[in-house]
Structures are given as C-alpha cells and as structure tokens.
Amino acid sequence: MLTGVRYAAPPVGSLRFKRPAPVDVWRGVRNATSVGQPCAQRTPRFKISITNEDCLFLDITVPGGVDVNKKKPVMVWIHGGGYTLGSKNGYFGATLAVQGDVIVVAINYRLAMLGFLYDGPGTGNFGLWDQRAAIMWVKENIDKFGGDPELITIFGESAGAGSVSAQLMGRHNTGLFQRAIQESGSLYSHWGWFNSENQLFEIRESIRNQHNCSKDESVYKCLENKSVDELLSTAVTDNPLVNHWHPVPDDDFFLSYTSQEVYNATQRNPNLPVPLAVGTPTWPLFNVSADTVMEFNSAGLKVIATPEKDRLLNLTETLFAARTAQVNADKAPGIFIV
C-alpha cells in the first residue's frame, strides 16, 4: 500500500479558496509511507477538530504487487461525512483490493467552508474540484502501478455518494471514469446541494459580518489570511448541528439547474450513460429482498429481477429523487439498484 501520495499542491496561502493546482514534479524516489493529514474540519458533536490545510493526498492499494503488463480495474473511493468531516484515513482498501483483484484508491478533499464556500457564479465547489483532480491524477498515473486508466470506477457513501453523483454531472468530466457506484446518497437527495441563491447569500453575508469583511472585497480575499481556527469557529447559523456546506450550482462545475432541469441534464450529459449502481442501507426502513437478482454484463449494469423491481425503483426515487422510474432499467448501461 502506498499512502500519502500528493495529487495536488497544498491549498494554502494564496491557493486557499482556489481550485487545486498541479503538484510539483519530483525526481527520484518519494516516500509514500506516511498517511498524510485529513483536511481541516471541526465537528463539536463528534469532538473532532483538525486544523490542517495541507491535505490533498491519496492512498493506493495494489493486490499482489505491481505488474504493468496486466492492467487491473481501478476503484476510486470518495469518503462521506456530510461534506464537513471524514478522510481517506478511515478506510482500509486491502480487503476489497484482494477479494476483487482491483486497485483501490482512496482520496481526501477539502471540506466545509474551505471546500464549499460560494462567492458568486464560477466559484465554490473546491471539494468537488479536488475530487476531480484526484481522479485525473489516477487516470494519468495509475498505469505505472498496474492499473487500467480506461477502467476506473468511482464510488462513495453518503456525501461520498453525493460526490459521485456530482462527478457524473460534472461538465468537464467526459471520459474521466467509466463506472460509478452511489452508496446511500445522491446529488438529488434533499441534502445533496444548494439551489437557493437566497440561502447562499445569507451564509456568505453571515460570514462576511462575523469577519468584518469590507463590502468592496470578495469574501475569499477577506478570509485568505485568517487562521484555520478562526474559519472553523465561524458560526454560519445559531444551530451548530445543521450542515450548511454542500455542492452549489456554480455555472461551471454544474449549470444552475432546478431539480427537474438537473435530471433533464443527465439525459444530455456526454458523460452519461455510464454503468451506475445505486444502493441503500440495510436498516429496516430500507430493506429490500435478498431474492432480488442482479446481473453484470459487458454492456453495463442492469436490474433483471421482477418481484422487487418496481418497489426498488420507487424506493430509490423516493429516497434520492433520482427519477429512476423514468429510466428503462432493462437497457444497459443503466441503473443497478441493490
């Protein structure tokens, strides 16, 4: 396992609130035995406080050693945590790598204010741009580790699943990956993203007022030299348990669609269709029959069961508002629901 591999320049100083910059090229052997710090996060509810900004690292797990002559499929894991907490360090890819004979890559990305503060069209979504940069690094370099750059699956859970959904919608991601898995979440979930300009304005103005920002300067410029501790201590609202950090319709990574327009856009997006698996937890509310039969074939993923099929489609539409009932699940590539 190679760990703490830097995929982008440290997003510090003038690179704070900027899209990820390319990592400096190095020569010779580079140490890949230090895990690398998680991205800055503070969650009083879980007593978590990390003030590190130099965090754009990934881990690579290769089963059975590197063989550049036999290209293995690649799976890129995007962690969850409500876009406010978590890191790659909480996941160990060896079991999946060995059992699936795949290369597993786990990534960090910027969180909360540092990852998702919006200051007008063309801004914000830095955490999503980080994810994209990591996937691009994998595509450009994974062949050196015995991976197939043309057989990349991105997968994630909760906000990681929302991130997978976001990458599927990304306007600059054509050909970047070939398959996707969403585990318990979607960009279409009620918590999936902001589509209210009023909400975004209120959050931005609250932050501006707390930090005495001038009306004549961008909120990014105002906060550029603040300490991480000051940023993490910013109270967006009076309720510390409410998460106010999500992907935003920024007119670049995404266009500014309503929910229906977002769905319509998936039908036009050149990234799609790719085989997509959508899953739910096994809690009683979400239970589905173990008798449901699934099939994977060279054309993609599809549902082939009959007794549970309609209920699965309706359940997924209810939970994720993914409108899968409008998708012909018998045509692969399509929607694979587990």
CSV table of C-alpha atoms in Angstrom, one decimal:
chain,number,residue,atom,x,y,z
A,1,MET,CA,0.0,0.0,0.0
A,2,LEU,CA,1.3,3.4,-1.0
A,3,THR,CA,-0.1,6.2,1.3
A,4,GLY,CA,0.0,9.9,1.5
A,5,VAL,CA,0.6,10.4,-2.3
A,6,ARG,CA,0.2,14.1,-3.1
A,7,TYR,CA,-2.1,14.6,-6.1
A,8,ALA,CA,-2.3,18.5,-6.0
A,9,ALA,CA,-0.4,21.4,-4.5
A,10,PRO,CA,-1.1,22.3,-0.8
A,11,PRO,CA,-4.2,24.6,-0.9
A,12,VAL,CA,-2.7,27.1,1.5
A,13,GLY,CA,-1.9,30.8,1.4
A,14,SER,CA,-2.9,32.3,-1.9
A,15,LEU,CA,-4.2,28.9,-3.0
A,16,ARG,CA,-6.9,28.8,-0.3
A,17,PHE,CA,-10.3,29.1,-1.9
A,18,LYS,CA,-8.8,28.3,-5.3
A,19,ARG,CA,-9.2,25.2,-7.5
A,20,PRO,CA,-6.5,22.6,-6.9
A,21,ALA,CA,-3.2,23.5,-8.5
A,22,PRO,CA,-0.9,20.8,-10.1
A,23,VAL,CA,1.6,19.2,-7.7
A,24,ASP,CA,5.3,20.0,-8.2
A,25,VAL,CA,7.1,17.4,-10.2
A,26,TRP,CA,9.7,15.4,-8.3
A,27,ARG,CA,12.6,13.2,-9.3
A,28,GLY,CA,13.9,10.1,-7.7
A,29,VAL,CA,12.1,8.1,-5.0
A,30,ARG,CA,9.4,9.7,-2.9
A,31,ASN,CA,8.4,8.5,0.5
A,32,ALA,CA,4.8,7.0,0.4
A,33,THR,CA,4.7,5.5,3.9
A,34,SER,CA,3.2,8.5,5.8
A,35,VAL,CA,-0.6,8.6,5.6
A,36,GLY,CA,-1.0,12.4,5.2
A,37,GLN,CA,-3.3,14.5,7.4
A,38,PRO,CA,-7.0,14.8,6.9
A,39,CYS,CA,-8.4,18.1,5.7
A,40,ALA,CA,-9.4,20.8,8.2
A,41,GLN,CA,-12.7,20.0,10.0
A,42,ARG,CA,-14.4,20.8,13.2
A,43,THR,CA,-17.5,19.0,14.4
A,44,PRO,CA,-18.3,19.6,18.1
A,45,ARG,CA,-21.0,16.9,18.0
A,46,PHE,CA,-18.2,14.3,17.5
A,47,LYS,CA,-15.5,16.3,19.3
A,48,ILE,CA,-13.4,16.5,16.1
A,49,SER,CA,-11.1,19.4,15.5
A,50,ILE,CA,-8.4,19.3,12.8
A,51,THR,CA,-6.7,22.5,11.5
A,52,ASN,CA,-4.5,21.1,8.8
A,53,GLU,CA,-5.0,22.5,5.3
A,54,ASP,CA,-2.2,20.6,3.5
A,55,CYS,CA,-4.3,17.5,2.9
A,56,LEU,CA,-4.7,16.7,-0.8
A,57,PHE,CA,-3.4,13.2,-0.6
A,58,LEU,CA,-4.5,9.8,-1.8
A,59,ASP,CA,-3.7,6.1,-1.0
A,60,ILE,CA,-3.1,3.3,-3.5
A,61,THR,CA,-3.6,-0.3,-2.6
A,62,VAL,CA,-2.3,-2.8,-5.3
A,63,PRO,CA,-3.1,-6.5,-4.7
A,64,GLY,CA,-0.3,-9.0,-5.3
A,65,GLY,CA,2.3,-6.4,-6.3
A,66,VAL,CA,2.6,-4.2,-9.4
A,67,ASP,CA,2.5,-5.9,-12.9
A,68,VAL,CA,2.4,-3.2,-15.6
A,69,ASN,CA,1.7,-5.8,-18.2
A,70,LYS,CA,-1.6,-6.9,-16.6
A,71,LYS,CA,-3.8,-3.9,-16.2
A,72,LYS,CA,-6.2,-4.2,-13.3
A,73,PRO,CA,-9.5,-2.4,-12.9
A,74,VAL,CA,-9.3,0.7,-10.6
A,75,MET,CA,-11.8,1.8,-7.9
A,76,VAL,CA,-11.5,5.4,-6.5
A,77,TRP,CA,-13.2,5.8,-3.1
A,78,ILE,CA,-14.7,9.2,-2.1
A,79,HIS,CA,-15.5,9.2,1.7
A,80,GLY,CA,-18.7,10.6,3.2
A,81,GLY,CA,-19.2,12.8,6.2
A,82,GLY,CA,-21.8,15.4,5.2
A,83,TYR,CA,-19.1,17.4,3.2
A,84,THR,CA,-17.8,18.5,6.7
A,85,LEU,CA,-15.8,15.7,8.2
A,86,GLY,CA,-14.0,12.5,7.4
A,87,SER,CA,-10.9,11.5,5.4
A,88,LYS,CA,-9.4,8.6,3.4
A,89,ASN,CA,-7.6,7.5,6.6
A,90,GLY,CA,-10.7,5.9,7.9
A,91,TYR,CA,-10.8,3.3,5.2
A,92,PHE,CA,-8.6,0.3,4.5
A,93,GLY,CA,-8.7,-0.9,0.9
A,94,ALA,CA,-6.8,-4.1,1.2
A,95,THR,CA,-9.7,-6.5,1.6
A,96,LEU,CA,-11.6,-5.1,-1.4
A,97,ALA,CA,-8.4,-5.0,-3.5
A,98,VAL,CA,-7.5,-8.6,-2.7
A,99,GLN,CA,-11.0,-10.1,-3.0
A,100,GLY,CA,-11.9,-8.1,-6.1
A,101,ASP,CA,-8.4,-8.2,-7.7
A,102,VAL,CA,-8.7,-4.4,-8.2
A,103,ILE,CA,-6.5,-1.4,-7.4
A,104,VAL,CA,-8.2,0.7,-4.7
A,105,VAL,CA,-7.5,4.4,-4.4
A,106,ALA,CA,-8.9,6.5,-1.5
A,107,ILE,CA,-8.8,10.3,-1.6
A,108,ASN,CA,-9.0,13.4,0.6
A,109,TYR,CA,-10.8,16.5,-0.4
A,110,ARG,CA,-11.4,19.9,1.2
A,111,LEU,CA,-14.4,20.1,3.5
A,112,ALA,CA,-16.9,22.6,4.9
A,113,MET,CA,-16.1,26.3,4.4
A,114,LEU,CA,-12.7,25.6,2.9
A,115,GLY,CA,-14.3,23.2,0.4
A,116,PHE,CA,-17.7,24.6,-0.4
A,117,LEU,CA,-17.9,28.4,0.4
A,118,TYR,CA,-19.6,30.1,-2.5
A,119,ASP,CA,-19.0,33.7,-3.6
A,120,GLY,CA,-20.9,34.0,-6.8
A,121,PRO,CA,-21.0,32.3,-10.3
A,122,GLY,CA,-17.9,30.3,-11.1
A,123,THR,CA,-16.8,30.0,-7.5
A,124,GLY,CA,-17.1,27.3,-4.8
A,125,ASN,CA,-17.2,23.5,-5.1
A,126,PHE,CA,-13.5,23.4,-4.3
A,127,GLY,CA,-14.0,20.0,-2.7
A,128,LEU,CA,-15.5,18.7,-5.9
A,129,TRP,CA,-12.7,20.1,-8.0
A,130,ASP,CA,-10.3,18.4,-5.6
A,131,GLN,CA,-12.0,15.1,-6.2
A,132,ARG,CA,-11.8,15.7,-10.0
A,133,ALA,CA,-8.1,16.5,-9.7
A,134,ALA,CA,-7.5,13.2,-7.8
A,135,ILE,CA,-9.4,11.2,-10.4
A,136,MET,CA,-7.4,12.9,-13.1
A,137,TRP,CA,-4.2,12.1,-11.3
A,138,VAL,CA,-5.3,8.5,-11.2
A,139,LYS,CA,-6.2,8.4,-14.9
A,140,GLU,CA,-2.8,9.9,-15.8
A,141,ASN,CA,-0.6,7.8,-13.5
A,142,ILE,CA,-2.3,4.6,-12.4
A,143,ASP,CA,-0.8,2.6,-15.3
A,144,LYS,CA,2.5,2.9,-13.5
A,145,PHE,CA,1.0,0.9,-10.7
A,146,GLY,CA,-0.5,-1.8,-12.9
A,147,GLY,CA,-3.9,-0.2,-13.2
A,148,ASP,CA,-6.1,0.3,-16.3
A,149,PRO,CA,-6.8,4.1,-16.8
A,150,GLU,CA,-9.7,3.2,-19.1
A,151,LEU,CA,-11.4,1.1,-16.5
A,152,ILE,CA,-11.9,3.4,-13.5
A,153,THR,CA,-14.9,3.2,-11.2
A,154,ILE,CA,-15.7,6.0,-8.7
A,155,PHE,CA,-17.6,5.0,-5.6
A,156,GLY,CA,-18.6,6.6,-2.3
A,157,GLU,CA,-21.0,6.5,0.6
A,158,SER,CA,-23.4,9.2,1.9
A,159,ALA,CA,-21.8,12.6,0.9
A,160,GLY,CA,-19.3,10.4,-1.0
A,161,ALA,CA,-22.2,9.1,-3.0
A,162,GLY,CA,-23.5,12.6,-3.4
A,163,SER,CA,-20.0,13.4,-4.7
A,164,VAL,CA,-20.1,10.5,-7.2
A,165,SER,CA,-23.4,11.9,-8.4
A,166,ALA,CA,-21.8,15.3,-8.7
A,167,GLN,CA,-18.9,14.0,-10.7
A,168,LEU,CA,-21.4,12.3,-13.0
A,169,MET,CA,-23.0,15.7,-13.6
A,170,GLY,CA,-19.6,17.5,-13.9
A,171,ARG,CA,-19.4,19.3,-17.2
A,172,HIS,CA,-15.7,18.8,-17.5
A,173,ASN,CA,-15.5,15.1,-16.8
A,174,THR,CA,-16.1,13.4,-20.1
A,175,GLY,CA,-14.2,10.2,-20.3
A,176,LEU,CA,-12.6,10.6,-16.9
A,177,PHE,CA,-14.1,7.4,-15.4
A,178,GLN,CA,-16.1,4.5,-16.8
A,179,ARG,CA,-18.4,3.3,-14.0
A,180,ALA,CA,-19.9,4.7,-10.8
A,181,ILE,CA,-21.4,3.4,-7.5
A,182,GLN,CA,-23.5,5.5,-5.1
A,183,GLU,CA,-24.0,4.0,-1.7
A,184,SER,CA,-26.7,5.7,0.3
A,185,GLY,CA,-26.8,9.2,-1.3
A,186,SER,CA,-27.1,11.3,-4.4
A,187,LEU,CA,-26.8,14.9,-5.6
A,188,TYR,CA,-30.6,14.6,-5.9
A,189,SER,CA,-31.0,14.0,-2.1
A,190,HIS,CA,-32.7,16.7,-0.1
A,191,TRP,CA,-29.3,17.4,1.5
A,192,GLY,CA,-27.5,17.0,-1.8
A,193,TRP,CA,-26.8,20.5,-2.9
A,194,PHE,CA,-27.9,24.2,-2.5
A,195,ASN,CA,-30.2,25.5,-5.2
A,196,SER,CA,-31.4,28.6,-3.3
A,197,GLU,CA,-29.5,31.8,-4.1
A,198,ASN,CA,-31.1,33.4,-1.0
A,199,GLN,CA,-29.6,30.7,1.2
A,200,LEU,CA,-26.2,31.1,-0.3
A,201,PHE,CA,-26.4,34.9,0.0
A,202,GLU,CA,-27.4,34.6,3.7
A,203,ILE,CA,-24.5,32.3,4.5
A,204,ARG,CA,-22.0,34.5,2.7
A,205,GLU,CA,-23.2,37.7,4.4
A,206,SER,CA,-23.2,36.0,7.8
A,207,ILE,CA,-19.6,35.0,7.3
A,208,ARG,CA,-18.7,38.5,6.0
A,209,ASN,CA,-20.2,40.2,9.0
A,210,GLN,CA,-18.5,37.9,11.5
A,211,HIS,CA,-15.1,38.6,10.0
A,212,ASN,CA,-15.7,42.3,9.4
A,213,CYS,CA,-15.1,42.0,5.7
A,214,SER,CA,-15.4,45.1,3.5
A,215,LYS,CA,-18.3,45.2,1.1
A,216,ASP,CA,-15.8,46.1,-1.6
A,217,GLU,CA,-13.8,42.9,-1.4
A,218,SER,CA,-14.6,39.3,-2.1
A,219,VAL,CA,-15.2,37.1,0.9
A,220,TYR,CA,-12.4,34.9,-0.3
A,221,LYS,CA,-9.9,37.8,-0.2
A,222,CYS,CA,-11.1,38.8,3.2
A,223,LEU,CA,-10.6,35.3,4.6
A,224,GLU,CA,-7.4,34.4,2.8
A,225,ASN,CA,-5.1,35.3,5.8
A,226,LYS,CA,-7.4,34.2,8.6
A,227,SER,CA,-6.3,31.3,10.6
A,228,VAL,CA,-7.9,27.9,10.1
A,229,ASP,CA,-9.1,28.0,13.7
A,230,GLU,CA,-10.9,31.3,13.0
A,231,LEU,CA,-12.6,29.8,9.9
A,232,LEU,CA,-13.6,26.6,11.7
A,233,SER,CA,-15.0,28.7,14.6
A,234,THR,CA,-17.3,30.7,12.3
A,235,ALA,CA,-21.0,30.1,13.2
A,236,VAL,CA,-23.0,30.1,10.0
A,237,THR,CA,-26.3,29.8,11.9
A,238,ASP,CA,-27.3,29.5,15.6
A,239,ASN,CA,-27.7,25.8,15.2
A,240,PRO,CA,-24.3,24.0,15.2
A,241,LEU,CA,-25.9,20.7,14.3
A,242,VAL,CA,-27.2,21.9,10.9
A,243,ASN,CA,-24.9,21.3,8.0
A,244,HIS,CA,-24.7,24.3,5.6
A,245,TRP,CA,-22.0,23.0,3.3
A,246,HIS,CA,-23.0,21.4,0.1
A,247,PRO,CA,-22.2,21.5,-3.6
A,248,VAL,CA,-23.6,24.5,-5.3
A,249,PRO,CA,-24.9,25.3,-8.8
A,250,ASP,CA,-21.9,27.5,-9.8
A,251,ASP,CA,-22.4,27.9,-13.5
A,252,ASP,CA,-19.2,25.9,-14.2
A,253,PHE,CA,-18.8,22.6,-12.5
A,254,PHE,CA,-22.6,22.5,-12.8
A,255,LEU,CA,-25.0,24.8,-14.5
A,256,SER,CA,-27.7,26.5,-12.4
A,257,TYR,CA,-30.5,24.0,-12.8
A,258,THR,CA,-33.6,23.4,-10.9
A,259,SER,CA,-34.1,19.8,-9.7
A,260,GLN,CA,-36.1,18.9,-12.8
A,261,GLU,CA,-33.6,20.6,-15.1
A,262,VAL,CA,-30.8,18.7,-13.3
A,263,TYR,CA,-32.5,15.4,-14.2
A,264,ASN,CA,-33.1,16.5,-17.7
A,265,ALA,CA,-29.4,17.5,-18.0
A,266,THR,CA,-28.4,13.9,-17.1
A,267,GLN,CA,-30.1,12.8,-20.3
A,268,ARG,CA,-28.0,15.3,-22.3
A,269,ASN,CA,-24.7,14.9,-20.4
A,270,PRO,CA,-22.0,13.4,-22.6
A,271,ASN,CA,-20.5,11.7,-19.6
A,272,LEU,CA,-23.6,9.5,-19.5
A,273,PRO,CA,-24.7,6.9,-19.7
A,274,VAL,CA,-22.1,5.0,-17.7
A,275,PRO,CA,-23.0,1.9,-15.6
A,276,LEU,CA,-24.3,3.2,-12.3
A,277,ALA,CA,-25.0,1.2,-9.2
A,278,VAL,CA,-27.2,2.8,-6.5
A,279,GLY,CA,-27.5,1.3,-3.1
A,280,THR,CA,-29.4,1.8,0.2
A,281,PRO,CA,-28.5,0.8,3.8
A,282,THR,CA,-29.9,-2.4,5.2
A,283,TRP,CA,-31.8,-0.7,8.0
A,284,PRO,CA,-35.4,-1.8,8.4
A,285,LEU,CA,-36.7,1.3,6.6
A,286,PHE,CA,-34.6,0.5,3.6
A,287,ASN,CA,-34.6,-3.3,3.5
A,288,VAL,CA,-35.0,-4.9,0.1
A,289,SER,CA,-35.4,-8.6,-0.7
A,290,ALA,CA,-32.3,-10.8,-0.8
A,291,ASP,CA,-34.1,-12.6,-3.6
A,292,THR,CA,-33.6,-9.7,-5.9
A,293,VAL,CA,-31.3,-11.0,-8.7
A,294,MET,CA,-28.8,-8.7,-10.4
A,295,GLU,CA,-26.6,-9.2,-13.4
A,296,PHE,CA,-23.5,-7.5,-14.7
A,297,ASN,CA,-22.6,-7.9,-18.3
A,298,SER,CA,-20.2,-6.3,-20.8
A,299,ALA,CA,-22.8,-3.7,-21.8
A,300,GLY,CA,-23.2,-2.5,-18.2
A,301,LEU,CA,-25.2,-2.9,-15.1
A,302,LYS,CA,-28.9,-3.6,-15.0
A,303,VAL,CA,-31.8,-4.9,-12.9
A,304,ILE,CA,-33.1,-8.2,-14.1
A,305,ALA,CA,-35.3,-9.2,-11.1
A,306,THR,CA,-39.1,-8.8,-11.4
A,307,PRO,CA,-40.8,-9.1,-8.0
A,308,GLU,CA,-38.8,-6.3,-6.3
A,309,LYS,CA,-38.0,-4.3,-9.4
A,310,ASP,CA,-40.9,-1.7,-9.2
A,311,ARG,CA,-40.5,-1.3,-5.5
A,312,LEU,CA,-36.8,-0.8,-5.8
A,313,LEU,CA,-37.3,1.9,-8.5
A,314,ASN,CA,-40.0,3.6,-6.4
A,315,LEU,CA,-37.9,3.4,-3.3
A,316,THR,CA,-34.9,4.9,-5.0
A,317,GLU,CA,-36.9,7.7,-6.4
A,318,THR,CA,-38.4,8.4,-3.0
A,319,LEU,CA,-35.1,8.4,-1.2
A,320,PHE,CA,-32.9,10.0,-3.8
A,321,ALA,CA,-35.4,11.8,-6.1
A,322,ALA,CA,-33.3,10.2,-8.8
A,323,ARG,CA,-36.4,9.7,-11.0
A,324,THR,CA,-35.2,6.2,-11.8
A,325,ALA,CA,-38.7,5.2,-12.7
A,326,GLN,CA,-38.2,7.2,-15.9
A,327,VAL,CA,-35.2,5.2,-16.8
A,328,ASN,CA,-35.6,1.9,-18.7
A,329,ALA,CA,-33.6,-0.3,-16.3
A,330,ASP,CA,-33.6,-3.2,-18.9
A,331,LYS,CA,-31.3,-1.2,-21.1
A,332,ALA,CA,-27.7,-1.3,-20.1
A,333,PRO,CA,-25.8,0.7,-19.3
A,334,GLY,CA,-28.3,1.8,-16.8
A,335,ILE,CA,-29.3,1.9,-13.1
A,336,PHE,CA,-28.3,-1.0,-10.9
A,337,ILE,CA,-30.1,-0.9,-7.6
A,338,VAL,CA,-29.0,-3.0,-4.6
